[in-house]
Structures are given as C-alpha cells and as structure tokens.
Coordinates of C-alpha atoms and ligand atoms in Angstrom, one line a residue:
M1 CA 11.0 -61.9 114.2
N2 CA 8.4 -61.4 116.9
N3 CA 9.8 -60.7 120.3
V4 CA 13.2 -61.5 119.5
H5 CA 14.9 -57.7 120.9
L6 CA 18.7 -57.6 118.9
I7 CA 21.0 -55.4 121.1
D8 CA 23.1 -53.7 118.5
H9 CA 24.6 -51.2 120.9
P10 CA 28.3 -50.5 119.6
L11 CA 29.2 -51.7 123.2
V12 CA 27.4 -54.5 123.2
Q13 CA 28.7 -55.5 119.6
H14 CA 32.3 -54.5 120.1
K15 CA 33.2 -56.5 123.5
L16 CA 31.3 -59.6 121.1
T17 CA 33.4 -59.1 118.9
L18 CA 36.3 -59.4 121.3
M19 CA 35.0 -62.8 123.2
R20 CA 34.8 -64.7 120.4
R21 CA 38.3 -64.1 118.5
K22 CA 39.9 -67.5 119.8
D23 CA 42.5 -66.3 121.4
A24 CA 41.0 -64.5 124.0
S25 CA 41.9 -66.0 127.5
T26 CA 39.4 -67.2 129.9
N27 CA 40.2 -63.9 131.8
S28 CA 40.0 -61.8 129.4
F29 CA 36.5 -64.0 127.9
R30 CA 35.1 -63.7 131.9
R31 CA 35.5 -59.8 132.1
L32 CA 34.1 -59.3 128.9
L33 CA 31.4 -61.6 129.7
N34 CA 30.1 -59.6 132.5
E35 CA 30.8 -56.1 130.8
L36 CA 28.3 -57.1 128.7
A37 CA 25.9 -58.7 130.6
T38 CA 25.9 -55.6 132.8
L39 CA 25.2 -53.9 129.3
M40 CA 22.1 -55.9 128.4
T41 CA 20.8 -56.0 131.8
Y42 CA 20.2 -51.7 130.7
E43 CA 18.0 -52.6 127.8
V44 CA 16.1 -55.6 129.1
T45 CA 15.6 -53.9 132.0
R46 CA 14.0 -51.1 129.9
D47 CA 10.1 -52.2 130.8
V48 CA 10.2 -53.4 134.4
P49 CA 7.8 -52.3 136.7
M50 CA 8.3 -49.4 139.1
Q51 CA 6.9 -47.5 141.7
E52 CA 7.1 -43.4 143.5
V53 CA 7.9 -43.3 146.7
P54 CA 8.7 -39.7 148.3
I55 CA 12.1 -38.8 149.4
E56 CA 13.6 -35.9 150.6
T57 CA 16.2 -34.2 148.6
P58 CA 18.8 -32.0 150.7
L59 CA 15.9 -29.0 149.7
E60 CA 12.3 -30.2 149.7
T61 CA 10.3 -33.4 149.9
T62 CA 9.8 -35.2 146.6
T63 CA 8.1 -38.1 144.8
G64 CA 11.6 -40.5 142.8
R65 CA 10.6 -43.5 140.8
V66 CA 11.9 -46.5 141.9
I67 CA 12.2 -50.5 140.2
D68 CA 11.4 -52.9 143.3
G69 CA 14.5 -55.3 142.2
K70 CA 13.3 -58.2 144.8
K71 CA 10.6 -59.0 142.4
L72 CA 13.1 -59.1 139.5
V73 CA 14.3 -62.8 139.8
F74 CA 17.8 -64.2 137.4
I75 CA 17.7 -67.9 136.7
S76 CA 20.9 -69.2 135.1
I77 CA 20.8 -72.2 132.9
L78 CA 24.0 -74.5 134.1
R79 CA 26.3 -73.9 133.8
A80 CA 27.4 -71.1 131.6
G81 CA 24.3 -69.3 132.6
T82 CA 26.2 -68.6 136.1
G83 CA 28.9 -67.0 134.2
I84 CA 26.4 -63.7 133.4
L85 CA 24.4 -62.9 136.6
D86 CA 27.6 -61.0 138.2
G87 CA 27.5 -58.5 135.7
M88 CA 23.3 -58.7 135.9
L89 CA 23.5 -58.6 139.2
A90 CA 25.8 -55.4 139.3
V91 CA 23.3 -53.3 138.4
V92 CA 20.2 -54.4 139.9
P93 CA 21.8 -56.0 143.4
G94 CA 18.5 -56.7 145.1
A95 CA 17.3 -59.0 142.1
R96 CA 17.1 -63.0 143.3
V97 CA 18.3 -65.8 141.8
G98 CA 17.8 -69.4 140.7
H99 CA 19.6 -72.0 139.1
I100 CA 18.5 -74.6 136.9
G101 CA 20.5 -77.1 135.9
L102 CA 20.0 -80.1 132.7
Y103 CA 22.0 -82.8 131.1
R104 CA 20.4 -84.1 127.6
D105 CA 19.7 -88.1 127.6
P106 CA 21.5 -89.7 125.5
Q107 CA 19.7 -92.3 124.8
T108 CA 15.7 -89.7 124.3
L109 CA 18.1 -86.8 123.7
Q110 CA 15.8 -85.0 126.1
P111 CA 16.6 -82.4 128.8
V112 CA 16.7 -84.2 132.4
E113 CA 16.6 -82.0 135.3
Y114 CA 19.5 -82.9 137.9
Y115 CA 18.8 -79.4 139.9
F116 CA 15.9 -76.5 140.5
K117 CA 15.7 -73.7 143.3
V118 CA 14.0 -70.2 142.8
P119 CA 13.3 -67.6 145.5
G120 CA 9.7 -68.3 146.7
H121 CA 6.5 -66.6 145.8
M122 CA 7.2 -66.8 142.2
E123 CA 3.7 -65.7 141.1
D124 CA 4.5 -61.4 142.3
R125 CA 8.3 -62.2 140.2
D126 CA 9.4 -61.1 136.8
V127 CA 12.2 -64.1 135.5
I128 CA 14.7 -63.4 133.3
I129 CA 16.5 -67.0 132.3
V130 CA 20.1 -66.4 131.3
D131 CA 22.4 -68.6 129.4
P132 CA 24.9 -67.4 126.8
M133 CA 24.0 -69.4 124.1
L134 CA 20.9 -70.5 122.2
A135 CA 21.6 -73.0 120.1
T136 CA 19.4 -75.9 119.3
G137 CA 16.9 -74.3 121.7
N138 CA 15.9 -78.1 123.9
S139 CA 17.5 -76.3 127.7
A140 CA 16.1 -72.8 127.0
V141 CA 12.4 -74.3 125.8
A142 CA 12.6 -76.8 128.9
A143 CA 13.9 -74.2 131.8
V144 CA 11.0 -72.4 130.5
A145 CA 8.6 -74.6 130.5
R146 CA 9.8 -75.8 134.2
I147 CA 9.2 -72.0 135.1
K148 CA 6.3 -71.5 133.7
Q149 CA 5.0 -74.6 136.2
L150 CA 5.5 -71.8 138.2
H151 CA 3.2 -69.2 136.8
P152 CA 5.4 -65.8 137.7
R153 CA 4.1 -62.2 136.2
S154 CA 6.6 -62.9 133.1
I155 CA 9.3 -64.4 131.6
K156 CA 12.4 -63.6 129.2
F157 CA 15.3 -65.6 127.8
V158 CA 18.3 -63.5 127.7
C159 CA 21.4 -65.2 125.5
L160 CA 24.6 -63.8 124.1
L161 CA 24.0 -65.1 120.6
T162 CA 21.6 -67.4 119.1
C163 CA 20.6 -68.6 115.5
P164 CA 17.9 -69.2 114.0
E165 CA 17.8 -73.1 114.6
G166 CA 17.4 -71.2 117.9
I167 CA 15.0 -68.8 117.8
R168 CA 12.4 -71.2 116.0
A169 CA 12.8 -73.9 118.5
M170 CA 11.9 -71.1 121.4
Q171 CA 9.2 -69.3 119.5
T172 CA 7.4 -72.9 119.0
A173 CA 7.2 -73.6 122.2
H174 CA 7.5 -70.5 124.3
P175 CA 5.8 -67.5 121.3
D176 CA 4.9 -65.4 124.4
V177 CA 9.1 -65.3 126.1
A178 CA 10.7 -62.6 124.5
I179 CA 14.3 -63.0 123.8
Y180 CA 17.1 -60.7 123.8
T181 CA 20.5 -61.4 122.5
A182 CA 23.4 -59.6 120.9
A183 CA 23.9 -61.1 117.2
I184 CA 21.3 -64.0 115.9
D185 CA 24.6 -66.1 114.1
R186 CA 24.1 -67.9 110.7
Q187 CA 23.5 -71.5 111.9
L188 CA 24.0 -74.6 114.0
N189 CA 26.5 -77.3 112.5
D190 CA 26.6 -81.0 113.1
H191 CA 27.4 -81.1 116.6
G192 CA 24.6 -78.3 118.2
Y193 CA 27.3 -74.9 118.3
I194 CA 26.6 -71.8 116.4
L195 CA 28.3 -70.8 113.4
P196 CA 31.0 -68.5 113.6
G197 CA 29.6 -68.1 117.2
L198 CA 32.5 -68.1 119.9
G199 CA 32.8 -71.9 120.8
D200 CA 31.7 -73.7 124.4
A201 CA 31.0 -71.0 126.3
G202 CA 30.8 -73.0 129.4
D203 CA 34.5 -74.0 128.5
R204 CA 35.4 -70.3 127.9
I205 CA 33.8 -68.8 131.3
F206 CA 35.5 -71.8 133.3
G207 CA 38.7 -72.4 131.4
T208 CA 37.7 -76.1 131.5
K209 CA 39.5 -76.5 127.9
Ligands
URA301 N1 26.9 -74.0 123.4 C1 27.2 -73.3 123.3 O1 28.3 -73.3 124.6 N2 28.1 -73.2 122.5 C2 27.6 -73.5 121.1 O2 27.9 -72.9 119.6 C3 26.5 -73.7 121.5 C4 26.4 -74.4 122.4

C-alpha cells in the first residue's frame, strides 16, 4: 500500500496489544495511548526539516542540528484525537496544536464541522492530523480537505488502528497524505467499528461508557 507507514516496532505492538484487551482500565488505556503516541511521533517526525545552529560545548564552538518545533502543528480530530496529543507533545513540546470537531449528519451521513481552531500562518507549517481510529475514513477525509484549504507545507495523518476500508477512503480522496498507523485490522463491522479493533476509542480514553 502506497503512502501507508505501518509502525511495527515491538514496543508499539506490545502496548497496542495491552490496549486492545477489553479489561484494560481507563487509566491504563490512557497511559498506554500516551506512551504509544510518543513512540509513534519518533517515526512520524523522521523527515521533518532541520536547520544548523551554532552552539558552544564546554570545550569549543560547533554546529548542531535542530528542528523548528513551532512549524509543526498537531491537529486533533475531536474528541478521541485529543487522547494522542499529550504523548506527542512530550517529545515535541514546541509544536502548535489545532482542533477540528465534526459530527455526522443523521440525514445525509456526511460530516459537518462544529469546531475549528488552528494556528495562523498555516502555509508555513507542517501538519500532523491525529485520530486514534481511521475507520470509515469520513471524518479523516473531511478534516484533511478542510486543512488543505489553508495550504500547509505538508499533511500527514496518524492513527493507532485502521482497516482496508479506511485506507481506501483516504487514499482515494487524498493520495498525497501519508498515513501512519500501528496496525491495519481486518475490516469494519456494520456499525463502522474496526474488527478486531479496540472498541470505541473515545469512550475508552475518557471512561464515558
Ligand atoms: N471509532 C472508534 O472509536 N472505534 C472504532 O472501531 C471505529 C471508529
């Protein structure tokens, strides 16, 4: 699959397995999600631009390389995407953060935007959109289309889990957007849940069920 990065590092897979278990508590689910998000950020940011800066070590002057964290924007698709942010910010504390809220219109079944707040000057920034589950792909496709209106330098999409249906939807609409995921599960069920999956990510993060 083009432009899909499966992060199959043993630590990522181990933590994902613990999260899938139905008896994982809200507390441990959230903690594991934080840790996973941190580990995934390492891979997702592998190619971010760097610049050289002069520095002084205790012994001499040299040149070091740094990223410009402020140019990175993590955009959470509400509400479950928020559960990923802390883990990402732990390793890129200077990143900017945006939020996009979408709900599904019961008549048209199409996503409708109810909240949108992102930093200014998006044309100078690299965007990483986050949502734990890329399932039908409807929200992700709409979120990417909305962000594209602001012409950022680049867009990536990060999820914990996806399935062939979600990947197909994203790649049909946005073949230029790389998808980073810890697993590609078997399929969607009739209610739009990923199988075997991990259930409702929002409910499991926030303990709302
Ligand atoms: N959203 C979830 O939270 N879980 C799924 O399996 C699919 C979409």
